[in-house]
Amino acid sequence: MVVSQRRARLFKSALSMTWIGALVLLALGGALQAHRAQAQGPNLLTNGSLERPYYGQGAPTRTVPNGWNIWVGAGAPDAFPHTDKVQVLDGEVSWNIKQGYVAFTVAGYQRVGGLTAGDGVKLTAYGWVYTCNDTTTSCVIPDPPYRKSDTSAAASLKVGIDPKGGTDPNSPDVIWSAVAAPYDQWAELSVTARAESDTVTVYLYATQAQGLAINNVYWDKASLVRTEVAEPTPEQQYVPFVVPQGVRPDGSIVHVIQAGDTLSSIAYAYSEYGVTNESIAALNEGIKPNTRILQVGEELIILPPGSVDPVTGQRVTPGAQPGAPMQASTPAAQPSAQPNAQPMGEGTPTGGEAAPAAANYATTRAAFMSFERGIMLWLEDTNQIYVLNFGADEFSGMYSAYLDTWREGMPENDPNIQPPPGFLQPERGFGQAWRTYPGVRDALGWGTAPTQGYTALVVHDDGTTVVNGPDFRIYKLMEGGAWEAVDLFAESASAE
């Protein structure tokens, strides 16, 4: 009776809040129809997956996928179909453009006809960057994604649409997405525009500031679809490029914030030392793992004094003598109740502290799987897998959040693990988290239903995340690791 009353209070208070009301609409299927930027219809591109055959264009070692062309603005890059599954997102190959020791600028492009002036179109493509100046090791690491790029290349990617159908990517007519720097991972880049003739041109653009020995760009899974979007808008910005600032004589690392820096991009720049959003927040007063606004010129403590040997540049093992040979130490991934990605609210710094972000909501791709003793939930906007463990009932408990490290081409499951009859082994990202993060498998047990993909409406509100599930429940993940859920149908029926 007490639990039921608590749930009823949670439900009533939730419905009284505008942003939770929006979640209810989405759970019932209403909000998706109001999402005007939703793309519709088939892919208008020829060979959007960039598959074979490839044809030479401009040089014997520069090939383009069927239906595509290539523009070179600097350098003389090679281009080939790429078959290593780590860098293949869709189909059998991705498009690999590369040139060692030279900073090149290049754009793959395709003209698409059959449109009418005024048609809205949305271009989406996925890019990956791999750069390295070590020809001995090729920056190979033992764990996925099996490379650790040298970010001093300052590579950047973007996609664009020329609504007039021109073939010059330098034209002021081209509408560009935000710039991405996706080292060793896929990044989705999107942009929308309105056609101004019966033909538009799409561009996949890449450049670097410095040519390293190994200098690779990969493109895959491009699409151009009709959309109802009213105005051209860049749809996604990825973590910007950040240059690590080195070790100080006392063995500390302190980062002076530069224009464009974000907490996530700073953490990535120092990730070889095991630095995360959470570890930076723990060392800096007024900084939270989801802080959005950083003051240019201020200093962030990345690692305290004595953490790094200033002679070798390697992480100091407790008890080791400075200057002694050692292995770089990278802590194992730890669960966190805070997502690594940044929330969608806006904040204004006051007195050196980031102000709480205003509650705001947006749609994101999501996945959901139920288990014997809990739930797994993945949200694309944070790239986090949330593990919700049941407490006293299936409507409350404790949760942890883990980075989703699975990528296309990795094993989808472990054939040596056989579930009992009637149960399932989770696969792909859920499976990797279930198998590799300590305690997750024991806490959740076996899967009880297949993974469900869906579009979620999600709110990040000053440490609290609220999201709908495909099971017509609203999940509230609170700061500190506790969660609660509301069953919309059950509560509405009891209210009647």
Tab-separated table of C-alpha atoms in Angstrom:
chain	number	residue	atom	x	y	z
A	1	MET	CA	0.000	0.000	0.000
A	2	VAL	CA	2.859	2.393	0.890
A	3	VAL	CA	4.667	1.611	-2.360
A	4	SER	CA	1.484	2.148	-4.368
A	5	GLN	CA	0.856	5.501	-2.680
A	6	ARG	CA	4.453	6.581	-3.333
A	7	ARG	CA	4.094	5.696	-7.006
A	8	ALA	CA	0.814	7.572	-7.231
A	9	ARG	CA	2.440	10.689	-5.748
A	10	LEU	CA	5.352	10.395	-8.173
A	11	PHE	CA	2.956	10.026	-11.093
A	12	LYS	CA	0.799	13.011	-10.097
A	13	SER	CA	3.822	15.255	-9.519
A	14	ALA	CA	5.302	14.130	-12.829
A	15	LEU	CA	2.186	15.032	-14.776
A	16	SER	CA	2.187	18.498	-13.208
A	17	MET	CA	5.552	19.276	-14.847
A	18	THR	CA	5.645	20.366	-18.494
A	19	TRP	CA	8.738	18.392	-19.469
A	20	ILE	CA	7.408	15.160	-17.950
A	21	GLY	CA	4.109	15.800	-19.705
A	22	ALA	CA	6.056	15.821	-22.952
A	23	LEU	CA	7.534	12.438	-22.054
A	24	VAL	CA	4.042	11.064	-21.532
A	25	LEU	CA	3.058	12.281	-24.985
A	26	LEU	CA	6.059	10.550	-26.519
A	27	ALA	CA	5.379	7.320	-24.666
A	28	LEU	CA	1.878	7.349	-26.110
A	29	GLY	CA	3.162	8.086	-29.610
A	30	GLY	CA	2.120	11.727	-29.947
A	31	ALA	CA	5.380	13.624	-29.752
A	32	LEU	CA	7.048	11.923	-32.678
A	33	GLN	CA	4.439	13.309	-35.055
A	34	ALA	CA	5.271	16.797	-33.799
A	35	HIS	CA	8.984	16.376	-34.410
A	36	ARG	CA	9.133	18.348	-37.670
A	37	ALA	CA	12.742	17.550	-38.465
A	38	GLN	CA	11.963	13.842	-38.732
A	39	ALA	CA	13.377	12.554	-42.035
A	40	GLN	CA	11.049	10.744	-44.377
A	41	GLY	CA	11.321	8.527	-47.427
A	42	PRO	CA	14.068	6.576	-49.192
A	43	ASN	CA	17.737	7.439	-49.545
A	44	LEU	CA	18.138	9.705	-52.596
A	45	LEU	CA	21.876	9.039	-52.909
A	46	THR	CA	23.354	6.572	-55.349
A	47	ASN	CA	25.379	4.063	-53.317
A	48	GLY	CA	24.988	5.805	-49.970
A	49	SER	CA	26.737	2.912	-48.236
A	50	LEU	CA	29.854	3.604	-50.378
A	51	GLU	CA	30.164	0.009	-51.553
A	52	ARG	CA	32.120	-1.427	-54.482
A	53	PRO	CA	32.759	-1.050	-57.384
A	54	TYR	CA	35.335	1.747	-57.056
A	55	TYR	CA	36.733	3.627	-60.057
A	56	GLY	CA	39.964	5.597	-60.519
A	57	GLN	CA	39.585	9.371	-60.619
A	58	GLY	CA	42.475	11.816	-61.074
A	59	ALA	CA	45.221	9.355	-60.080
A	60	PRO	CA	45.741	5.572	-60.288
A	61	THR	CA	45.659	5.249	-56.491
A	62	ARG	CA	42.683	7.561	-55.994
A	63	THR	CA	39.425	5.673	-56.380
A	64	VAL	CA	35.834	6.629	-55.702
A	65	PRO	CA	32.752	4.494	-55.024
A	66	ASN	CA	30.197	4.114	-57.768
A	67	GLY	CA	28.048	7.259	-58.010
A	68	TRP	CA	30.561	9.542	-56.280
A	69	ASN	CA	33.255	12.065	-57.275
A	70	ILE	CA	36.225	13.513	-55.420
A	71	TRP	CA	37.473	17.113	-55.103
A	72	VAL	CA	41.029	17.740	-53.868
A	73	GLY	CA	41.862	21.147	-52.393
A	74	ALA	CA	45.311	20.363	-50.938
A	75	GLY	CA	47.729	17.454	-51.075
A	76	ALA	CA	47.429	14.398	-53.293
A	77	PRO	CA	45.599	11.789	-51.217
A	78	ASP	CA	44.965	8.182	-52.120
A	79	ALA	CA	41.462	6.755	-51.793
A	80	PHE	CA	40.410	3.111	-51.574
A	81	PRO	CA	37.642	0.822	-50.338
A	82	HIS	CA	38.520	-0.189	-46.763
A	83	THR	CA	37.669	-3.658	-45.441
A	84	ASP	CA	38.856	-3.696	-41.786
A	85	LYS	CA	35.560	-4.191	-39.939
A	86	VAL	CA	36.575	-1.872	-37.093
A	87	GLN	CA	36.253	1.034	-39.530
A	88	VAL	CA	33.297	-0.334	-41.508
A	89	LEU	CA	29.916	0.788	-40.271
A	90	ASP	CA	27.602	-0.373	-43.052
A	91	GLY	CA	28.001	-3.074	-45.694
A	92	GLU	CA	31.332	-4.578	-46.751
A	93	VAL	CA	33.588	-1.509	-47.050
A	94	SER	CA	34.009	2.113	-46.044
A	95	TRP	CA	35.701	4.852	-48.104
A	96	ASN	CA	39.284	5.404	-46.870
A	97	ILE	CA	41.045	8.629	-47.925
A	98	LYS	CA	44.657	8.994	-46.794
A	99	GLN	CA	48.067	10.566	-47.355
A	100	GLY	CA	51.084	10.238	-45.083
A	101	TYR	CA	53.186	13.244	-43.993
A	102	VAL	CA	50.892	15.719	-45.782
A	103	ALA	CA	47.933	17.745	-44.535
A	104	PHE	CA	45.353	17.186	-47.252
A	105	THR	CA	41.944	18.717	-47.904
A	106	VAL	CA	39.426	16.638	-49.797
A	107	ALA	CA	35.710	16.286	-50.362
A	108	GLY	CA	33.700	13.410	-51.763
A	109	TYR	CA	30.621	14.713	-53.513
A	110	GLN	CA	27.529	13.656	-55.420
A	111	ARG	CA	24.888	15.632	-57.344
A	112	VAL	CA	21.305	14.511	-56.719
A	113	GLY	CA	18.535	15.432	-59.136
A	114	GLY	CA	14.793	14.852	-59.307
A	115	LEU	CA	13.975	17.507	-56.717
A	116	THR	CA	11.759	20.571	-56.784
A	117	ALA	CA	12.859	23.987	-55.572
A	118	GLY	CA	11.673	24.298	-51.997
A	119	ASP	CA	12.069	20.615	-51.113
A	120	GLY	CA	13.619	20.047	-47.688
A	121	VAL	CA	16.484	17.521	-47.600
A	122	LYS	CA	18.642	16.123	-44.843
A	123	LEU	CA	22.180	14.767	-45.359
A	124	THR	CA	23.656	12.356	-42.823
A	125	ALA	CA	27.029	10.590	-42.983
A	126	TYR	CA	29.418	8.934	-40.539
A	127	GLY	CA	33.113	9.814	-40.327
A	128	TRP	CA	36.150	8.387	-38.503
A	129	VAL	CA	39.687	9.808	-38.152
A	130	TYR	CA	42.897	7.862	-37.466
A	131	THR	CA	46.180	9.812	-37.297
A	132	CYS	CA	49.556	8.717	-35.919
A	133	ASN	CA	53.182	9.829	-36.118
A	134	ASP	CA	54.684	6.598	-34.763
A	135	THR	CA	55.557	4.355	-37.696
A	136	THR	CA	56.912	1.652	-35.376
A	137	THR	CA	53.729	0.921	-33.407
A	138	SER	CA	51.169	2.684	-35.654
A	139	CYS	CA	49.611	3.812	-32.341
A	140	VAL	CA	48.181	0.311	-31.827
A	141	ILE	CA	46.600	-0.454	-28.441
A	142	PRO	CA	45.355	-3.854	-27.201
A	143	ASP	CA	41.740	-2.848	-26.594
A	144	PRO	CA	38.992	-1.509	-28.866
A	145	PRO	CA	39.135	0.508	-31.046
A	146	TYR	CA	42.724	-0.836	-31.301
A	147	ARG	CA	44.265	2.554	-32.163
A	148	LYS	CA	44.986	5.653	-30.078
A	149	SER	CA	45.353	8.536	-32.515
A	150	ASP	CA	47.829	11.375	-32.192
A	151	THR	CA	45.444	14.328	-32.097
A	152	SER	CA	48.136	16.881	-33.016
A	153	ALA	CA	47.010	16.395	-36.612
A	154	ALA	CA	44.038	18.655	-35.737
A	155	ALA	CA	41.825	16.809	-38.212
A	156	SER	CA	38.256	17.924	-38.795
A	157	LEU	CA	35.274	16.622	-40.744
A	158	LYS	CA	31.985	18.148	-41.866
A	159	VAL	CA	29.194	17.452	-44.334
A	160	GLY	CA	27.433	19.980	-46.516
A	161	ILE	CA	24.664	20.611	-49.045
A	162	ASP	CA	24.817	23.034	-51.971
A	163	PRO	CA	21.104	23.766	-52.574
A	164	LYS	CA	21.902	25.092	-56.060
A	165	GLY	CA	23.689	21.931	-57.238
A	166	GLY	CA	27.166	23.426	-57.734
A	167	THR	CA	30.397	21.432	-57.548
A	168	ASP	CA	32.684	23.803	-55.606
A	169	PRO	CA	32.835	23.065	-51.861
A	170	ASN	CA	34.327	26.548	-51.318
A	171	SER	CA	31.154	28.176	-52.654
A	172	PRO	CA	29.320	30.410	-50.151
A	173	ASP	CA	26.130	28.620	-51.219
A	174	VAL	CA	27.137	25.437	-49.370
A	175	ILE	CA	25.341	24.873	-46.061
A	176	TRP	CA	27.627	23.016	-43.646
A	177	SER	CA	27.131	20.876	-40.569
A	178	ALA	CA	29.033	21.552	-37.380
A	179	VAL	CA	32.670	20.411	-37.442
A	180	ALA	CA	33.641	17.040	-35.935
A	181	ALA	CA	36.954	15.587	-34.750
A	182	PRO	CA	36.048	11.892	-34.311
A	183	TYR	CA	39.375	10.261	-33.510
A	184	ASP	CA	39.125	6.450	-33.347
A	185	GLN	CA	35.333	6.390	-33.386
A	186	TRP	CA	32.384	6.976	-35.663
A	187	ALA	CA	30.653	10.344	-35.507
A	188	GLU	CA	27.325	11.122	-37.120
A	189	LEU	CA	27.278	14.440	-38.989
A	190	SER	CA	24.023	15.888	-40.317
A	191	VAL	CA	22.787	19.035	-42.006
A	192	THR	CA	19.479	20.096	-43.551
A	193	ALA	CA	18.674	22.529	-46.350
A	194	ARG	CA	16.022	23.534	-48.875
A	195	ALA	CA	16.685	22.842	-52.538
A	196	GLU	CA	16.863	25.982	-54.698
A	197	SER	CA	16.707	24.062	-57.984
A	198	ASP	CA	15.937	20.559	-59.178
A	199	THR	CA	19.431	19.398	-58.114
A	200	VAL	CA	21.512	19.604	-54.940
A	201	THR	CA	25.105	18.561	-54.267
A	202	VAL	CA	26.205	16.796	-51.102
A	203	TYR	CA	29.742	16.933	-49.709
A	204	LEU	CA	31.791	14.786	-47.315
A	205	TYR	CA	34.642	17.139	-46.372
A	206	ALA	CA	37.884	16.434	-44.486
A	207	THR	CA	41.036	18.404	-43.680
A	208	GLN	CA	43.936	18.539	-41.185
A	209	ALA	CA	46.241	21.234	-39.815
A	210	GLN	CA	49.304	18.952	-39.723
A	211	GLY	CA	50.297	15.997	-41.857
A	212	LEU	CA	51.395	13.078	-39.688
A	213	ALA	CA	53.018	9.866	-40.903
A	214	ILE	CA	49.670	8.073	-40.833
A	215	ASN	CA	46.761	10.257	-41.845
A	216	ASN	CA	43.449	8.466	-42.504
A	217	VAL	CA	39.815	9.470	-42.907
A	218	TYR	CA	36.960	6.971	-43.281
A	219	TRP	CA	33.412	7.679	-44.500
A	220	ASP	CA	30.414	5.343	-44.424
A	221	LYS	CA	26.617	5.151	-44.299
A	222	ALA	CA	25.654	8.357	-46.114
A	223	SER	CA	22.037	9.241	-46.788
A	224	LEU	CA	20.020	12.091	-48.261
A	225	VAL	CA	16.314	12.027	-47.494
A	226	ARG	CA	13.401	14.389	-47.839
A	227	THR	CA	12.456	16.158	-44.653
A	228	GLU	CA	9.921	18.632	-43.359
A	229	VAL	CA	12.575	20.811	-41.737
A	230	ALA	CA	11.788	24.480	-42.255
A	231	GLU	CA	15.268	26.013	-42.056
A	232	PRO	CA	18.819	24.786	-42.800
A	233	THR	CA	20.440	23.768	-39.510
A	234	PRO	CA	23.640	21.981	-38.503
A	235	GLU	CA	22.331	19.016	-36.527
A	236	GLN	CA	25.233	17.734	-34.492
A	237	GLN	CA	28.561	18.880	-33.170
A	238	TYR	CA	31.091	16.394	-31.977
A	239	VAL	CA	33.849	16.738	-29.390
A	240	PRO	CA	36.219	19.473	-30.670
A	241	PHE	CA	39.958	19.035	-30.993
A	242	VAL	CA	42.023	19.757	-27.858
A	243	VAL	CA	45.829	19.760	-27.601
A	244	PRO	CA	47.221	18.183	-24.372
A	245	GLN	CA	49.260	20.794	-22.483
A	246	GLY	CA	51.909	18.572	-20.931
A	247	VAL	CA	53.243	17.597	-17.510
A	248	ARG	CA	54.421	20.231	-15.018
A	249	PRO	CA	57.661	19.808	-13.013
A	250	ASP	CA	55.742	18.756	-9.879
A	251	GLY	CA	54.150	15.840	-11.776
A	252	SER	CA	50.756	17.492	-12.176
A	253	ILE	CA	48.788	18.231	-15.330
A	254	VAL	CA	46.874	21.503	-15.471
A	255	HIS	CA	44.858	22.492	-18.533
A	256	VAL	CA	44.336	26.164	-19.384
A	257	ILE	CA	40.903	26.352	-21.026
A	258	GLN	CA	40.925	27.482	-24.662
A	259	ALA	CA	38.086	28.788	-26.806
A	260	GLY	CA	35.892	25.878	-27.936
A	261	ASP	CA	37.068	23.467	-25.219
A	262	THR	CA	34.432	21.272	-23.590
A	263	LEU	CA	34.811	19.040	-20.559
A	264	SER	CA	34.425	15.919	-22.726
A	265	SER	CA	37.012	17.062	-25.274
A	266	ILE	CA	39.493	17.916	-22.502
A	267	ALA	CA	38.974	14.507	-20.875
A	268	TYR	CA	39.543	12.796	-24.239
A	269	ALA	CA	42.816	14.700	-24.768
A	270	TYR	CA	44.192	13.206	-21.520
A	271	SER	CA	42.484	9.812	-21.743
A	272	GLU	CA	45.823	7.967	-21.886
A	273	TYR	CA	46.091	8.788	-18.160
A	274	GLY	CA	42.628	7.440	-17.420
A	275	VAL	CA	41.122	10.932	-17.160
A	276	THR	CA	37.316	11.214	-17.326
A	277	ASN	CA	34.708	13.932	-16.866
A	278	GLU	CA	34.154	12.558	-13.381
A	279	SER	CA	37.830	12.632	-12.376
A	280	ILE	CA	38.187	16.246	-13.553
A	281	ALA	CA	35.056	17.253	-11.629
A	282	ALA	CA	36.391	15.623	-8.452
A	283	LEU	CA	39.548	17.768	-8.596
A	284	ASN	CA	37.970	21.120	-9.461
A	285	GLU	CA	35.542	22.997	-7.229
A	286	GLY	CA	32.463	24.175	-9.084
A	287	ILE	CA	32.864	21.680	-11.937
A	288	LYS	CA	30.412	18.828	-12.417
A	289	PRO	CA	30.743	15.887	-14.835
A	290	ASN	CA	28.061	17.494	-17.012
A	291	THR	CA	29.247	21.132	-16.834
A	292	ARG	CA	28.694	22.776	-20.216
A	293	ILE	CA	30.133	26.279	-19.832
A	294	LEU	CA	33.862	26.711	-19.224
A	295	GLN	CA	35.646	30.043	-18.755
A	296	VAL	CA	38.408	30.645	-21.311
A	297	GLY	CA	41.748	31.184	-19.549
A	298	GLU	CA	40.834	29.411	-16.331
A	299	GLU	CA	42.896	26.430	-15.161
A	300	LEU	CA	41.526	22.923	-14.685
A	301	ILE	CA	43.459	20.419	-12.600
A	302	ILE	CA	43.648	17.258	-14.696
A	303	LEU	CA	45.940	15.317	-12.358
A	304	PRO	CA	47.347	16.463	-8.982
A	305	PRO	CA	51.081	16.827	-8.199
A	306	GLY	CA	52.979	13.545	-8.149
A	307	SER	CA	50.636	11.817	-10.633
A	308	VAL	CA	52.935	11.772	-13.670
A	309	ASP	CA	56.693	11.309	-13.908
A	310	PRO	CA	57.916	14.544	-15.583
A	311	VAL	CA	60.942	12.673	-16.969
A	312	THR	CA	59.140	9.796	-18.689
A	313	GLY	CA	55.667	11.326	-19.060
A	314	GLN	CA	54.147	8.143	-17.663
A	315	ARG	CA	51.593	7.776	-14.878
A	316	VAL	CA	53.315	7.239	-11.514
A	317	THR	CA	52.555	3.983	-9.738
A	318	PRO	CA	52.240	4.509	-5.952
A	319	GLY	CA	55.650	3.910	-4.352
A	320	ALA	CA	57.594	4.236	-7.621
A	321	GLN	CA	60.647	6.527	-7.815
A	322	PRO	CA	60.501	9.458	-10.274
A	323	GLY	CA	62.482	8.800	-13.424
A	324	ALA	CA	62.315	5.013	-13.062
A	325	PRO	CA	61.062	2.983	-16.041
A	326	MET	CA	57.403	2.101	-15.672
A	327	GLN	CA	54.309	1.187	-17.585
A	328	ALA	CA	51.690	3.818	-18.206
A	329	SER	CA	48.840	3.173	-15.806
A	330	THR	CA	45.255	3.491	-16.999
A	331	PRO	CA	42.545	2.769	-14.443
A	332	ALA	CA	39.866	0.287	-15.378
A	333	ALA	CA	36.554	1.791	-16.432
A	334	GLN	CA	34.388	2.544	-13.425
A	335	PRO	CA	30.622	2.978	-13.291
A	336	SER	CA	29.214	6.413	-12.714
A	337	ALA	CA	25.766	7.698	-11.951
A	338	GLN	CA	26.505	10.735	-14.152
A	339	PRO	CA	26.593	10.573	-17.969
A	340	ASN	CA	29.820	11.626	-19.680
A	341	ALA	CA	28.104	13.557	-22.422
A	342	GLN	CA	26.827	17.047	-21.870
A	343	PRO	CA	23.188	17.841	-21.042
A	344	MET	CA	20.959	19.771	-23.368
A	345	GLY	CA	20.136	22.649	-21.051
A	346	GLU	CA	21.925	26.009	-21.140
A	347	GLY	CA	24.021	27.394	-18.316
A	348	THR	CA	25.715	30.712	-17.481
A	349	PRO	CA	28.802	30.732	-15.256
A	350	THR	CA	28.562	32.852	-12.136
A	351	GLY	CA	31.427	33.482	-9.757
A	352	GLY	CA	33.558	30.822	-11.479
A	353	GLU	CA	30.891	28.126	-11.102
A	354	ALA	CA	28.702	26.646	-13.810
A	355	ALA	CA	25.064	27.512	-13.231
A	356	PRO	CA	22.552	24.642	-13.230
A	357	ALA	CA	21.263	23.884	-16.708
A	358	ALA	CA	17.624	24.685	-17.367
A	359	ALA	CA	15.456	21.621	-17.906
A	360	ASN	CA	14.980	20.925	-21.589
A	361	TYR	CA	14.013	17.875	-23.605
A	362	ALA	CA	14.868	16.359	-26.966
A	363	THR	CA	14.459	13.092	-28.812
A	364	THR	CA	17.284	10.568	-29.087
A	365	ARG	CA	17.765	7.039	-30.342
A	366	ALA	CA	17.528	4.500	-27.531
A	367	ALA	CA	17.605	0.776	-26.809
A	368	PHE	CA	16.016	-1.213	-23.987
A	369	MET	CA	16.386	-4.767	-22.655
A	370	SER	CA	14.794	-6.424	-19.622
A	371	PHE	CA	16.583	-8.901	-17.372
A	372	GLU	CA	15.771	-11.156	-14.450
A	373	ARG	CA	16.753	-8.522	-11.907
A	374	GLY	CA	16.817	-5.267	-13.768
A	375	ILE	CA	16.955	-3.324	-17.030
A	376	MET	CA	19.546	-2.057	-19.499
A	377	LEU	CA	18.925	1.254	-21.238
A	378	TRP	CA	21.112	2.913	-23.901
A	379	LEU	CA	20.788	6.572	-24.929
A	380	GLU	CA	22.580	7.820	-28.007
A	381	ASP	CA	22.822	11.435	-26.777
A	382	THR	CA	25.180	10.388	-23.960
A	383	ASN	CA	26.501	7.142	-25.505
A	384	GLN	CA	25.898	5.606	-22.074
A	385	ILE	CA	24.453	2.265	-21.041
A	386	TYR	CA	22.376	2.623	-17.885
A	387	VAL	CA	22.114	-0.499	-15.726
A	388	LEU	CA	18.996	-0.303	-13.528
A	389	ASN	CA	18.970	-2.886	-10.748
A	390	PHE	CA	15.634	-3.730	-9.117
A	391	GLY	CA	15.338	-2.839	-5.432
A	392	ALA	CA	12.243	-3.549	-3.341
A	393	ASP	CA	10.214	-3.871	-6.547
A	394	GLU	CA	10.595	-3.386	-10.287
A	395	PHE	CA	9.755	0.315	-9.983
A	396	SER	CA	12.791	1.462	-7.997
A	397	GLY	CA	16.352	0.635	-7.137
A	398	MET	CA	19.918	1.775	-7.823
A	399	TYR	CA	21.593	2.329	-11.190
A	400	SER	CA	25.043	2.840	-12.716
A	401	ALA	CA	26.033	4.343	-16.071
A	402	TYR	CA	28.783	2.924	-18.295
A	403	LEU	CA	30.385	4.147	-21.509
A	404	ASP	CA	29.200	2.151	-24.529
A	405	THR	CA	32.464	0.969	-26.119
A	406	TRP	CA	31.015	-1.518	-28.626
A	407	ARG	CA	31.493	-0.705	-32.336
A	408	GLU	CA	30.322	-2.339	-35.533
A	409	GLY	CA	32.621	-5.211	-36.471
A	410	MET	CA	33.263	-6.321	-32.894
A	411	PRO	CA	31.834	-9.668	-31.705
A	412	GLU	CA	28.093	-9.385	-31.062
A	413	ASN	CA	28.069	-12.069	-28.362
A	414	ASP	CA	30.177	-14.791	-26.736
A	415	PRO	CA	29.422	-18.193	-28.280
A	416	ASN	CA	30.895	-19.857	-25.191
A	417	ILE	CA	28.124	-18.439	-23.006
A	418	GLN	CA	24.909	-20.458	-23.292
A	419	PRO	CA	21.827	-19.142	-21.462
A	420	PRO	CA	19.311	-21.495	-19.853
A	421	PRO	CA	16.182	-22.314	-21.878
A	422	GLY	CA	13.860	-19.346	-22.100
A	423	PHE	CA	16.582	-16.774	-21.361
A	424	LEU	CA	18.870	-14.658	-23.547
A	425	GLN	CA	22.486	-13.527	-23.650
A	426	PRO	CA	22.511	-9.769	-24.412
A	427	GLU	CA	24.274	-8.774	-27.619
A	428	ARG	CA	26.239	-5.899	-29.132
A	429	GLY	CA	26.708	-2.956	-26.718
A	430	PHE	CA	24.514	-4.436	-24.010
A	431	GLY	CA	26.368	-7.740	-24.289
A	432	GLN	CA	29.804	-6.152	-24.039
A	433	ALA	CA	28.800	-4.187	-20.933
A	434	TRP	CA	27.149	-7.279	-19.405
A	435	ARG	CA	30.241	-9.430	-20.000
A	436	THR	CA	33.042	-6.964	-19.231
A	437	TYR	CA	31.998	-4.448	-16.587
A	438	PRO	CA	32.494	-5.993	-13.099
A	439	GLY	CA	29.320	-7.018	-11.313
A	440	VAL	CA	26.857	-6.176	-14.084
A	441	ARG	CA	26.166	-9.757	-15.152
A	442	ASP	CA	25.692	-11.016	-11.597
A	443	ALA	CA	23.425	-8.116	-10.684
A	444	LEU	CA	21.124	-8.358	-13.712
A	445	GLY	CA	21.033	-12.078	-14.432
A	446	TRP	CA	19.951	-13.358	-17.857
A	447	GLY	CA	17.984	-11.377	-20.399
A	448	THR	CA	14.267	-12.100	-20.467
A	449	ALA	CA	13.320	-10.362	-23.748
A	450	PRO	CA	15.166	-9.221	-26.883
A	451	THR	CA	16.574	-5.700	-27.199
A	452	GLN	CA	14.042	-3.116	-28.347
A	453	GLY	CA	15.195	-0.080	-30.324
A	454	TYR	CA	13.028	3.027	-30.156
A	455	THR	CA	13.054	6.823	-30.136
A	456	ALA	CA	13.042	8.249	-26.612
A	457	LEU	CA	12.285	11.663	-25.244
A	458	VAL	CA	14.940	12.448	-22.647
A	459	VAL	CA	15.432	15.217	-20.097
A	460	HIS	CA	18.737	16.044	-18.395
A	461	ASP	CA	17.971	18.384	-15.500
A	462	ASP	CA	20.866	19.272	-13.147
A	463	GLY	CA	21.935	15.725	-12.323
A	464	THR	CA	18.610	13.999	-12.987
A	465	THR	CA	17.754	12.167	-16.206
A	466	VAL	CA	14.152	11.348	-17.095
A	467	VAL	CA	13.354	9.112	-20.067
A	468	ASN	CA	10.466	7.029	-21.356
A	469	GLY	CA	10.814	3.314	-22.054
A	470	PRO	CA	9.104	1.248	-24.758
A	471	ASP	CA	7.210	-0.470	-21.908
A	472	PHE	CA	5.070	2.667	-21.307
A	473	ARG	CA	6.977	3.551	-18.174
A	474	ILE	CA	8.764	6.764	-17.265
A	475	TYR	CA	12.198	6.241	-15.697
A	476	LYS	CA	13.708	8.891	-13.433
A	477	LEU	CA	17.458	8.471	-12.803
A	478	MET	CA	18.471	10.683	-9.911
A	479	GLU	CA	21.786	12.156	-8.842
A	480	GLY	CA	23.386	9.760	-6.396
A	481	GLY	CA	22.414	6.584	-8.233
A	482	ALA	CA	18.779	5.955	-7.247
A	483	TRP	CA	15.996	5.481	-9.807
A	484	GLU	CA	12.213	5.314	-9.840
A	485	ALA	CA	9.667	4.412	-12.516
A	486	VAL	CA	6.013	5.112	-13.206
A	487	ASP	CA	3.741	2.749	-15.175
A	488	LEU	CA	1.584	5.166	-17.150
A	489	PHE	CA	-1.323	2.817	-17.821
A	490	ALA	CA	-1.420	1.352	-14.305
A	491	GLU	CA	-1.280	4.728	-12.590
A	492	SER	CA	-3.824	6.348	-14.885
A	493	ALA	CA	-6.205	3.432	-14.303
A	494	SER	CA	-5.805	3.644	-10.522
A	495	ALA	CA	-6.415	7.407	-10.656
A	496	GLU	CA	-9.761	6.750	-12.290
